mmCIF file of C-alpha atoms and ligand atoms in Angstrom:
data_model
loop_
_atom_site.group_PDB
_atom_site.id
_atom_site.type_symbol
_atom_site.label_atom_id
_atom_site.label_comp_id
_atom_site.label_asym_id
_atom_site.label_seq_id
_atom_site.Cartn_x
_atom_site.Cartn_y
_atom_site.Cartn_z
ATOM 1 C CA UNK U 19 12.742 77.075 -23.836
ATOM 2 C CA UNK U 20 13.425 78.728 -20.599
ATOM 3 C CA UNK U 21 10.796 77.328 -18.439
ATOM 4 C CA UNK U 22 12.907 74.970 -16.775
ATOM 5 C CA UNK U 23 16.206 77.037 -16.668
ATOM 6 C CA UNK U 24 15.688 78.281 -13.458
ATOM 7 C CA UNK U 25 12.443 80.225 -12.338
ATOM 8 C CA UNK U 26 14.451 81.181 -9.053
ATOM 9 C CA UNK U 27 16.484 83.674 -10.734
ATOM 10 C CA UNK U 28 14.501 84.847 -13.893
ATOM 11 C CA UNK U 29 11.852 86.597 -13.216
ATOM 12 C CA UNK U 30 9.930 88.409 -15.808
ATOM 13 C CA UNK U 31 8.816 91.509 -13.860
ATOM 14 C CA UNK U 32 11.802 92.250 -11.924
ATOM 15 C CA UNK U 33 13.601 91.763 -15.042
ATOM 16 C CA UNK U 34 16.370 88.974 -16.516
ATOM 17 C CA UNK U 35 18.856 88.858 -14.008
ATOM 18 C CA UNK U 36 17.472 89.060 -10.119
ATOM 19 C CA UNK U 37 20.675 87.993 -8.446
ATOM 20 C CA UNK U 38 23.390 87.919 -11.447
ATOM 21 C CA UNK U 39 26.149 87.618 -8.680
ATOM 22 C CA UNK U 40 24.843 84.539 -7.187
ATOM 23 C CA UNK U 41 24.396 82.900 -10.331
ATOM 24 C CA UNK U 42 28.275 82.957 -10.820
ATOM 25 C CA UNK U 43 28.745 82.073 -7.113
ATOM 26 C CA UNK U 44 30.444 85.059 -6.563
ATOM 27 C CA UNK U 45 32.736 84.865 -9.493
ATOM 28 C CA UNK U 46 33.261 88.226 -11.373
ATOM 29 C CA UNK U 47 35.016 87.572 -14.795
ATOM 30 C CA UNK U 48 35.502 84.659 -16.999
ATOM 31 C CA UNK U 49 38.122 82.465 -16.432
ATOM 32 C CA UNK U 50 41.223 83.105 -18.779
ATOM 33 C CA UNK U 51 39.696 79.963 -21.004
ATOM 34 C CA UNK U 52 36.681 82.129 -21.974
ATOM 35 C CA UNK U 53 38.229 85.842 -22.090
ATOM 36 C CA UNK U 54 38.139 85.849 -25.875
ATOM 37 C CA UNK U 55 34.338 84.735 -25.966
ATOM 38 C CA UNK U 56 32.669 87.289 -28.249
ATOM 39 C CA UNK U 57 28.856 87.227 -28.919
ATOM 40 C CA UNK U 58 29.234 85.045 -32.010
ATOM 41 C CA UNK U 59 31.897 82.870 -30.984
ATOM 42 C CA UNK U 60 30.845 79.306 -31.191
ATOM 43 C CA UNK U 61 30.894 76.877 -28.552
ATOM 44 C CA UNK U 62 30.353 73.062 -28.526
ATOM 45 C CA UNK U 63 29.679 70.822 -25.759
ATOM 46 C CA UNK U 64 32.036 67.411 -26.006
ATOM 47 C CA UNK U 65 30.939 64.372 -24.731
ATOM 48 C CA UNK U 66 32.886 63.723 -21.869
ATOM 49 C CA UNK U 67 32.895 61.381 -18.641
ATOM 50 C CA UNK U 68 33.780 64.603 -16.423
ATOM 51 C CA UNK U 69 32.248 64.568 -12.830
ATOM 52 C CA UNK U 70 29.497 66.776 -13.262
ATOM 53 C CA UNK U 71 28.473 67.049 -9.418
ATOM 54 C CA UNK U 72 29.971 70.242 -8.732
ATOM 55 C CA UNK U 73 28.062 71.885 -11.801
ATOM 56 C CA UNK U 74 25.123 74.393 -11.228
ATOM 57 C CA UNK U 75 21.723 73.797 -13.298
ATOM 58 C CA UNK U 76 22.742 76.313 -15.611
ATOM 59 C CA UNK U 77 26.061 74.763 -16.523
ATOM 60 C CA UNK U 78 24.332 71.543 -17.279
ATOM 61 C CA UNK U 79 21.730 73.608 -19.260
ATOM 62 C CA UNK U 80 24.231 75.286 -21.388
ATOM 63 C CA UNK U 81 25.907 71.472 -22.233
ATOM 64 C CA UNK U 82 22.707 70.435 -23.143
ATOM 65 C CA UNK U 83 22.254 73.400 -25.234
ATOM 66 C CA UNK U 84 25.483 73.115 -26.886
ATOM 67 C CA UNK U 85 25.439 69.598 -28.314
ATOM 68 C CA UNK U 86 24.487 71.472 -31.233
ATOM 69 C CA UNK U 87 27.028 74.261 -32.056
ATOM 70 C CA UNK U 88 25.910 77.794 -30.556
ATOM 71 C CA UNK U 89 26.701 81.235 -30.453
ATOM 72 C CA UNK U 90 27.517 82.785 -27.200
ATOM 73 C CA UNK U 91 24.626 85.122 -28.229
ATOM 74 C CA UNK U 92 22.221 82.492 -28.534
ATOM 75 C CA UNK U 93 23.060 80.450 -25.496
ATOM 76 C CA UNK U 94 22.614 83.657 -23.885
ATOM 77 C CA UNK U 95 19.170 84.148 -25.205
ATOM 78 C CA UNK U 96 18.058 80.434 -24.614
ATOM 79 C CA UNK U 97 18.922 80.491 -21.200
ATOM 80 C CA UNK U 98 17.688 84.180 -20.449
ATOM 81 C CA UNK U 99 20.906 85.246 -18.746
ATOM 82 C CA UNK U 100 22.739 88.300 -19.348
ATOM 83 C CA UNK U 101 25.731 87.625 -21.693
ATOM 84 C CA UNK U 102 28.453 88.787 -18.984
ATOM 85 C CA UNK U 103 27.062 85.669 -16.630
ATOM 86 C CA UNK U 104 26.754 83.143 -19.540
ATOM 87 C CA UNK U 105 30.764 84.173 -20.731
ATOM 88 C CA UNK U 106 31.494 83.439 -16.896
ATOM 89 C CA UNK U 107 29.630 79.889 -17.027
ATOM 90 C CA UNK U 108 31.033 78.858 -20.243
ATOM 91 C CA UNK U 109 34.578 79.597 -19.141
ATOM 92 C CA UNK U 110 33.834 77.208 -16.236
ATOM 93 C CA UNK U 111 32.971 74.738 -18.667
ATOM 94 C CA UNK U 112 35.703 75.548 -21.302
ATOM 95 C CA UNK U 113 38.399 75.123 -18.472
ATOM 96 C CA UNK U 114 36.963 72.144 -17.422
ATOM 97 C CA UNK U 115 36.975 70.736 -21.106
ATOM 98 C CA UNK U 116 33.363 69.657 -21.263
ATOM 99 C CA UNK U 117 32.577 72.681 -24.157
ATOM 100 C CA UNK U 118 34.900 73.846 -26.689
ATOM 101 C CA UNK U 119 35.222 76.985 -28.854
ATOM 102 C CA UNK U 120 37.264 77.410 -32.207
ATOM 103 C CA UNK U 121 40.848 77.547 -31.600
ATOM 104 C CA UNK U 122 41.867 81.105 -30.320
ATOM 105 C CA UNK U 123 44.228 81.551 -33.139
ATOM 106 C CA UNK U 124 41.203 80.991 -35.607
ATOM 107 C CA UNK U 125 38.524 82.611 -33.840
ATOM 108 C CA UNK U 126 38.842 86.275 -35.790
ATOM 109 C CA UNK U 127 37.848 84.723 -39.249
ATOM 110 C CA UNK U 128 39.933 86.791 -41.633
ATOM 111 C CA UNK U 129 37.326 88.726 -43.828
ATOM 112 C CA UNK U 130 38.574 87.816 -47.334
ATOM 113 C CA UNK U 131 36.941 87.281 -50.754
ATOM 114 C CA UNK U 132 36.801 83.597 -50.460
ATOM 115 C CA UNK U 133 34.681 84.017 -47.191
ATOM 116 C CA UNK U 134 32.561 86.762 -48.527
ATOM 117 C CA UNK U 135 31.716 84.772 -51.515
ATOM 118 C CA UNK U 136 30.584 81.757 -49.553
ATOM 119 C CA UNK U 137 28.444 84.334 -47.329
ATOM 120 C CA UNK U 138 27.191 85.891 -50.582
ATOM 121 C CA UNK U 139 26.765 82.350 -52.004
ATOM 122 C CA UNK U 140 24.867 81.276 -48.728
ATOM 123 C CA UNK U 141 22.376 83.994 -48.353
ATOM 124 C CA UNK U 142 21.309 83.815 -52.192
ATOM 125 C CA UNK U 143 20.729 80.434 -51.397
ATOM 126 C CA UNK U 144 18.012 81.098 -48.588
ATOM 127 C CA UNK L 50 47.011 58.898 -26.852
ATOM 128 C CA UNK L 51 47.282 59.496 -30.175
ATOM 129 C CA UNK L 52 43.636 58.672 -30.888
ATOM 130 C CA UNK L 53 42.551 60.938 -28.129
ATOM 131 C CA UNK L 54 44.486 63.785 -29.774
ATOM 132 C CA UNK L 55 43.205 63.032 -33.171
ATOM 133 C CA UNK L 56 39.608 63.089 -31.746
ATOM 134 C CA UNK L 57 40.122 66.331 -30.189
ATOM 135 C CA UNK L 58 41.198 67.730 -33.628
ATOM 136 C CA UNK L 59 38.402 66.349 -35.456
ATOM 137 C CA UNK L 60 36.037 67.550 -32.515
ATOM 138 C CA UNK L 61 37.696 70.831 -32.639
ATOM 139 C CA UNK L 62 37.122 71.279 -36.323
ATOM 140 C CA UNK L 63 33.603 70.980 -36.413
ATOM 141 C CA UNK L 64 32.944 74.185 -34.523
ATOM 142 C CA UNK L 65 31.522 76.168 -37.065
ATOM 143 C CA UNK L 66 33.114 79.857 -37.834
ATOM 144 C CA UNK L 67 30.832 82.729 -37.548
ATOM 145 C CA UNK L 68 30.322 86.297 -39.696
ATOM 146 C CA UNK L 69 28.004 88.923 -38.699
ATOM 147 C CA UNK L 70 26.353 91.606 -40.316
ATOM 148 C CA UNK L 71 24.825 94.502 -38.393
ATOM 149 C CA UNK L 72 21.468 96.155 -38.910
ATOM 150 C CA UNK L 73 21.222 99.639 -37.657
ATOM 151 C CA UNK L 74 19.068 102.561 -37.541
ATOM 152 C CA UNK L 75 16.656 104.444 -35.403
ATOM 153 C CA UNK L 76 13.962 102.945 -32.985
ATOM 154 C CA UNK L 77 11.273 101.624 -35.123
ATOM 155 C CA UNK L 78 12.472 101.474 -38.337
ATOM 156 C CA UNK L 79 12.276 97.906 -38.826
ATOM 157 C CA UNK L 80 15.684 96.338 -37.698
ATOM 158 C CA UNK L 81 13.841 93.645 -35.840
ATOM 159 C CA UNK L 82 11.150 92.831 -38.770
ATOM 160 C CA UNK L 83 14.078 92.970 -41.168
ATOM 161 C CA UNK L 84 16.299 90.477 -39.077
ATOM 162 C CA UNK L 85 12.920 87.866 -38.568
ATOM 163 C CA UNK L 86 12.163 88.252 -42.187
ATOM 164 C CA UNK L 87 15.624 86.319 -43.154
ATOM 165 C CA UNK L 88 16.251 84.382 -40.205
ATOM 166 C CA UNK L 89 15.932 80.694 -40.125
ATOM 167 C CA UNK L 90 15.159 81.213 -36.330
ATOM 168 C CA UNK L 91 12.881 83.732 -34.775
ATOM 169 C CA UNK L 92 14.722 86.425 -33.602
ATOM 170 C CA UNK L 93 16.394 85.977 -30.627
ATOM 171 C CA UNK L 94 16.751 88.549 -27.900
ATOM 172 C CA UNK L 95 19.979 88.612 -25.607
ATOM 173 C CA UNK L 96 20.556 91.524 -22.923
ATOM 174 C CA UNK L 97 23.588 92.682 -21.690
ATOM 175 C CA UNK L 98 23.802 94.118 -17.964
ATOM 176 C CA UNK L 99 24.403 98.059 -17.644
ATOM 177 C CA UNK L 100 24.578 100.353 -14.511
ATOM 178 C CA UNK L 101 21.749 102.580 -14.550
ATOM 179 C CA UNK L 102 23.618 105.197 -15.806
ATOM 180 C CA UNK L 103 24.228 103.318 -19.222
ATOM 181 C CA UNK L 104 27.898 102.040 -18.249
ATOM 182 C CA UNK L 105 29.077 98.545 -19.041
ATOM 183 C CA UNK L 106 29.212 96.120 -16.961
ATOM 184 C CA UNK L 107 32.367 93.895 -17.613
ATOM 185 C CA UNK L 108 32.786 92.986 -13.798
ATOM 186 C CA UNK L 109 30.020 91.577 -11.699
ATOM 187 C CA UNK L 110 31.893 92.828 -8.413
ATOM 188 C CA UNK L 111 29.572 94.746 -6.529
ATOM 189 C CA UNK L 112 26.572 94.615 -9.198
ATOM 190 C CA UNK L 113 24.440 93.478 -5.938
ATOM 191 C CA UNK L 114 22.961 96.408 -4.643
ATOM 192 C CA UNK L 115 23.518 98.580 -7.730
ATOM 193 C CA UNK L 116 20.882 99.858 -9.671
ATOM 194 C CA UNK L 117 21.414 97.660 -13.073
ATOM 195 C CA UNK L 118 19.338 97.584 -16.245
ATOM 196 C CA UNK L 119 19.629 95.858 -19.547
ATOM 197 C CA UNK L 120 20.179 96.577 -23.375
ATOM 198 C CA UNK L 121 18.542 94.130 -25.744
ATOM 199 C CA UNK L 122 20.159 92.668 -28.744
ATOM 200 C CA UNK L 123 18.117 91.267 -31.094
ATOM 201 C CA UNK L 124 19.417 88.813 -33.659
ATOM 202 C CA UNK L 125 19.062 86.121 -35.871
ATOM 203 C CA UNK L 126 20.852 83.355 -37.932
ATOM 204 C CA UNK L 127 21.374 82.115 -41.391
ATOM 205 C CA UNK L 128 23.329 78.797 -41.501
ATOM 206 C CA UNK L 129 25.407 78.983 -44.637
ATOM 207 C CA UNK L 130 27.212 75.376 -44.340
ATOM 208 C CA UNK L 131 28.183 73.214 -41.334
ATOM 209 C CA UNK L 132 31.316 75.467 -41.095
ATOM 210 C CA UNK L 133 30.255 78.909 -41.335
ATOM 211 C CA UNK L 134 27.138 80.488 -39.514
ATOM 212 C CA UNK L 135 25.915 84.062 -40.619
ATOM 213 C CA UNK L 136 24.331 86.545 -37.651
ATOM 214 C CA UNK L 137 22.179 89.488 -38.170
ATOM 215 C CA UNK L 138 22.464 91.682 -35.386
ATOM 216 C CA UNK L 139 19.956 94.681 -35.011
ATOM 217 C CA UNK L 140 21.671 97.456 -32.862
ATOM 218 C CA UNK L 141 19.813 98.780 -29.666
ATOM 219 C CA UNK L 142 17.793 101.967 -30.566
ATOM 220 C CA UNK L 143 19.142 104.285 -27.971
ATOM 221 C CA UNK L 144 22.083 106.354 -28.254
ATOM 222 C CA UNK L 145 23.416 105.957 -24.920
ATOM 223 C CA UNK L 146 24.377 102.608 -25.953
ATOM 224 C CA UNK L 147 27.286 103.079 -28.311
ATOM 225 C CA UNK L 148 29.422 100.952 -26.661
ATOM 226 C CA UNK L 149 27.384 98.007 -27.674
ATOM 227 C CA UNK L 150 27.527 99.122 -31.162
ATOM 228 C CA UNK L 151 31.079 98.982 -30.801
ATOM 229 C CA UNK L 152 30.922 95.296 -29.856
ATOM 230 C CA UNK L 153 28.596 94.678 -32.592
ATOM 231 C CA UNK L 154 30.591 96.367 -34.899
ATOM 232 C CA UNK L 155 34.025 94.859 -34.323
ATOM 233 C CA UNK L 156 34.590 92.220 -37.088
ATOM 234 C CA UNK L 157 31.425 92.581 -38.623
ATOM 235 C CA UNK L 158 31.838 92.125 -42.520
ATOM 236 C CA UNK L 159 29.613 94.974 -43.144
ATOM 237 C CA UNK L 160 26.604 96.971 -42.159
ATOM 238 C CA UNK L 161 22.935 97.950 -43.161
ATOM 239 C CA UNK L 162 21.741 101.329 -42.227
ATOM 240 C CA UNK L 163 18.034 101.256 -42.425
ATOM 241 C CA UNK L 164 16.299 104.440 -42.447
ATOM 242 C CA UNK L 165 12.560 105.302 -42.546
ATOM 243 C CA UNK L 166 11.632 108.205 -45.016
ATOM 244 C CA UNK L 167 9.957 109.866 -42.451
ATOM 245 C CA UNK L 168 12.658 110.372 -40.336
ATOM 246 C CA UNK L 169 15.533 110.192 -42.443
ATOM 247 C CA UNK L 170 17.591 112.071 -39.360
ATOM 248 C CA UNK L 171 17.310 108.896 -37.279
ATOM 249 C CA UNK L 172 19.595 107.478 -39.626
ATOM 250 C CA UNK L 173 22.149 110.182 -39.082
ATOM 251 C CA UNK L 174 24.531 108.421 -36.292
ATOM 252 C CA UNK L 175 24.345 105.089 -37.615
ATOM 253 C CA UNK L 176 25.795 106.462 -40.806
ATOM 254 C CA UNK L 177 28.441 108.706 -39.303
ATOM 255 C CA UNK L 178 29.337 105.814 -36.911
ATOM 256 C CA UNK L 179 30.207 103.415 -39.869
ATOM 257 C CA UNK L 180 32.035 105.905 -41.941
ATOM 258 C CA UNK L 181 34.235 106.795 -38.842
ATOM 259 C CA UNK L 182 34.860 102.799 -38.483
ATOM 260 C CA UNK L 183 35.324 102.508 -42.047
ATOM 261 C CA UNK L 184 32.940 99.676 -42.018
ATOM 262 C CA UNK L 185 31.503 98.738 -45.366
ATOM 263 C CA UNK L 186 27.828 99.857 -45.118
ATOM 264 C CA UNK L 187 24.694 100.726 -47.285
ATOM 265 C CA UNK L 188 21.613 102.479 -46.876
ATOM 266 C CA UNK L 189 18.350 100.397 -46.915
ATOM 267 C CA UNK L 190 15.114 102.826 -47.093
ATOM 268 C CA UNK L 191 12.250 100.727 -45.617
ATOM 269 C CA UNK L 192 9.283 101.999 -47.492
ATOM 270 C CA UNK L 193 6.606 102.021 -45.091
ATOM 271 C CA UNK L 194 3.286 102.665 -47.425
ATOM 272 C CA UNK L 195 1.927 106.238 -47.010
ATOM 273 C CA UNK L 196 5.591 107.705 -46.633
ATOM 274 C CA UNK L 197 6.206 110.152 -48.656
ATOM 275 C CA UNK L 198 8.712 108.884 -51.816
ATOM 276 C CA UNK L 199 11.541 110.542 -52.606
ATOM 277 C CA UNK L 200 14.043 109.822 -55.222
ATOM 278 C CA UNK L 201 17.307 108.173 -54.153
ATOM 279 C CA UNK L 202 19.152 111.163 -55.304
ATOM 280 C CA UNK L 203 17.234 113.244 -52.927
ATOM 281 C CA UNK L 204 17.452 110.553 -50.225
ATOM 282 C CA UNK L 205 21.711 110.705 -50.637
ATOM 283 C CA UNK L 206 21.529 114.694 -50.435
ATOM 284 C CA UNK L 207 19.315 114.535 -47.155
ATOM 285 C CA UNK L 208 21.434 111.926 -45.637
ATOM 286 C CA UNK L 209 24.826 113.334 -47.011
ATOM 287 C CA UNK L 210 25.948 109.779 -47.744
ATOM 288 C CA UNK L 211 28.223 109.872 -51.184
ATOM 289 C CA UNK L 212 27.653 107.868 -54.434
ATOM 290 C CA UNK L 213 29.764 104.882 -53.698
ATOM 291 C CA UNK L 214 27.492 103.931 -50.724
ATOM 292 C CA UNK L 215 24.899 101.914 -51.987
ATOM 293 C CA UNK L 216 21.496 103.038 -51.427
ATOM 294 C CA UNK L 217 18.382 100.600 -51.748
ATOM 295 C CA UNK L 218 14.753 100.600 -51.309
ATOM 296 C CA UNK L 219 13.554 97.639 -49.618
ATOM 297 C CA UNK L 220 10.346 96.242 -47.637
ATOM 298 C CA UNK L 221 11.688 95.133 -44.425
ATOM 299 C CA UNK L 222 8.462 92.721 -43.884
ATOM 300 C CA UNK L 223 9.420 90.733 -47.285
ATOM 301 C CA UNK L 224 11.986 87.997 -47.375
ATOM 302 C CA UNK L 225 13.173 88.661 -50.698
ATOM 303 C CA UNK L 226 13.412 92.088 -50.595
ATOM 304 C CA UNK L 227 15.495 91.786 -47.469
ATOM 305 C CA UNK L 228 17.642 88.972 -48.999
ATOM 306 C CA UNK L 229 18.515 91.944 -51.709
ATOM 307 C CA UNK L 230 19.733 94.386 -49.009
ATOM 308 C CA UNK L 231 22.067 91.351 -47.910
ATOM 309 C CA UNK L 232 23.310 90.672 -51.211
ATOM 310 C CA UNK L 233 23.568 94.657 -52.140
ATOM 311 C CA UNK L 234 25.967 94.671 -48.562
ATOM 312 C CA UNK L 235 27.855 91.560 -49.045
ATOM 313 C CA UNK L 236 28.621 92.593 -52.761
ATOM 314 C CA UNK L 237 29.732 96.299 -51.334
ATOM 315 C CA UNK L 238 32.086 94.583 -48.929
ATOM 316 C CA UNK L 239 33.626 92.530 -51.653
ATOM 317 C CA UNK L 240 33.830 95.842 -53.805
ATOM 318 C CA UNK L 241 35.708 97.502 -51.102
ATOM 319 C CA UNK L 242 37.793 94.764 -50.382
ATOM 320 C CA UNK L 243 38.882 94.844 -53.786
ATOM 321 C CA UNK L 244 39.529 98.490 -54.010
ATOM 322 C CA UNK L 245 41.948 98.167 -50.952
ATOM 323 C CA UNK L 246 43.828 95.259 -52.282
HETATM 324 N N1 GDP C 417 3.518 98.845 -42.542
HETATM 325 C C1 GDP C 417 4.622 98.723 -42.505
HETATM 326 N N2 GDP C 417 5.341 98.137 -40.964
HETATM 327 C C2 GDP C 417 6.388 97.917 -40.725
HETATM 328 C C3 GDP C 417 7.702 97.847 -41.834
HETATM 329 N N3 GDP C 417 8.563 97.450 -41.164
HETATM 330 C C4 GDP C 417 8.724 97.501 -39.761
HETATM 331 N N4 GDP C 417 7.015 97.503 -39.839
HETATM 332 C C5 GDP C 417 6.373 97.726 -38.314
HETATM 333 O O1 GDP C 417 7.012 98.570 -37.597
HETATM 334 C C6 GDP C 417 7.259 98.415 -36.274
HETATM 335 C C7 GDP C 417 8.604 98.723 -35.833
HETATM 336 O O2 GDP C 417 9.441 97.444 -36.551
HETATM 337 P P1 GDP C 417 10.619 97.199 -35.749
HETATM 338 O O3 GDP C 417 11.177 96.020 -36.621
HETATM 339 O O4 GDP C 417 10.455 96.398 -34.252
HETATM 340 O O5 GDP C 417 11.777 98.155 -35.569
HETATM 341 P P2 GDP C 417 13.026 98.158 -34.950
HETATM 342 O O6 GDP C 417 12.729 99.197 -33.793
HETATM 343 O O7 GDP C 417 13.933 98.877 -35.889
HETATM 344 O O8 GDP C 417 13.548 97.004 -34.310
HETATM 345 C C8 GDP C 417 6.710 96.768 -36.087
HETATM 346 O O9 GDP C 417 5.195 96.962 -35.666
HETATM 347 C C9 GDP C 417 6.812 96.679 -37.649
HETATM 348 O O10 GDP C 417 5.764 95.683 -37.712
HETATM 349 C C10 GDP C 417 7.082 97.814 -43.121
HETATM 350 O O11 GDP C 417 7.912 97.972 -44.277
HETATM 351 N N5 GDP C 417 5.824 98.450 -43.414
HETATM 352 MG MG1 MG C 418 13.607 96.159 -32.587
#
């Protein structure tokens, strides 16, 4: 999964992030568009005609990964990048409109009986 | 214009929502094994960046040049439907990563405290954590072969958990057994919701 995700910044021996700061071009925090991202927030790439010339290899990889909806944690795992870095990269893409997440007002799923019943049925069915 | 908007709405609706269950417990009790037994994908590992002192890094400014380390989270996934995904997160073992536990616990539907009868005390921290936060949890005893078998009541006493916390025996390597553990924690969460309503 990670072979082409940039050997130049993932180093098995040195650890997962050699230069996290460089990865996000000196930006330190997710843009507001990505502030509410949690481990399990689902993200999905949209088919857009946006200009991709300014995107990094990692941005493009995220777009590819997210053709199917994935959680932030899954994106980080497949990219071999720390969560904090992935959140910054995702926030760029969300702001550009390349990636969507659930409407923030619906991000926190209220835990109610209906939801728990669905989870229960789902687990029983596997 | 109208068609663009409705297309966006449709795409937005097609982003699923997610829930999570936390699998907690001491190092080596079988958390990752349990996640792997029920997950539809091989457990994934994600890493959070920390300072060497174990503090959270939520700002990358000045990270360069600082000594950083990582804390790893193992997790698995069960797709419930096209609209709902369940994630199972194992907690990091070491106690200095409590802040990661907080991030995991927030919004979780429930937790499994996995214990090993050879080192029951390794479960104390986790039990205490979920009790304090009022997160529905159950205790699952991973029955390693050759381990001394206690009665459920003996384990309750040793772990100091009340009778209203379900305690189940399991084999973390066995899918059906781990399914029962998940069913138990979800049902417990439902009972708790019922009591509060
Ligand atoms: N014999 C036996 N070994 C187990 C069982 N559950 C886990 N293990 C082994 O115990 C070790 C630690 O398990 P792991 O899932 O990595 O523990 P974690 O640190 O809690 O994630 C691994 O080598 C597992 O294969 C079990 O029920 N029986
Ligand atoms: Mg583990």
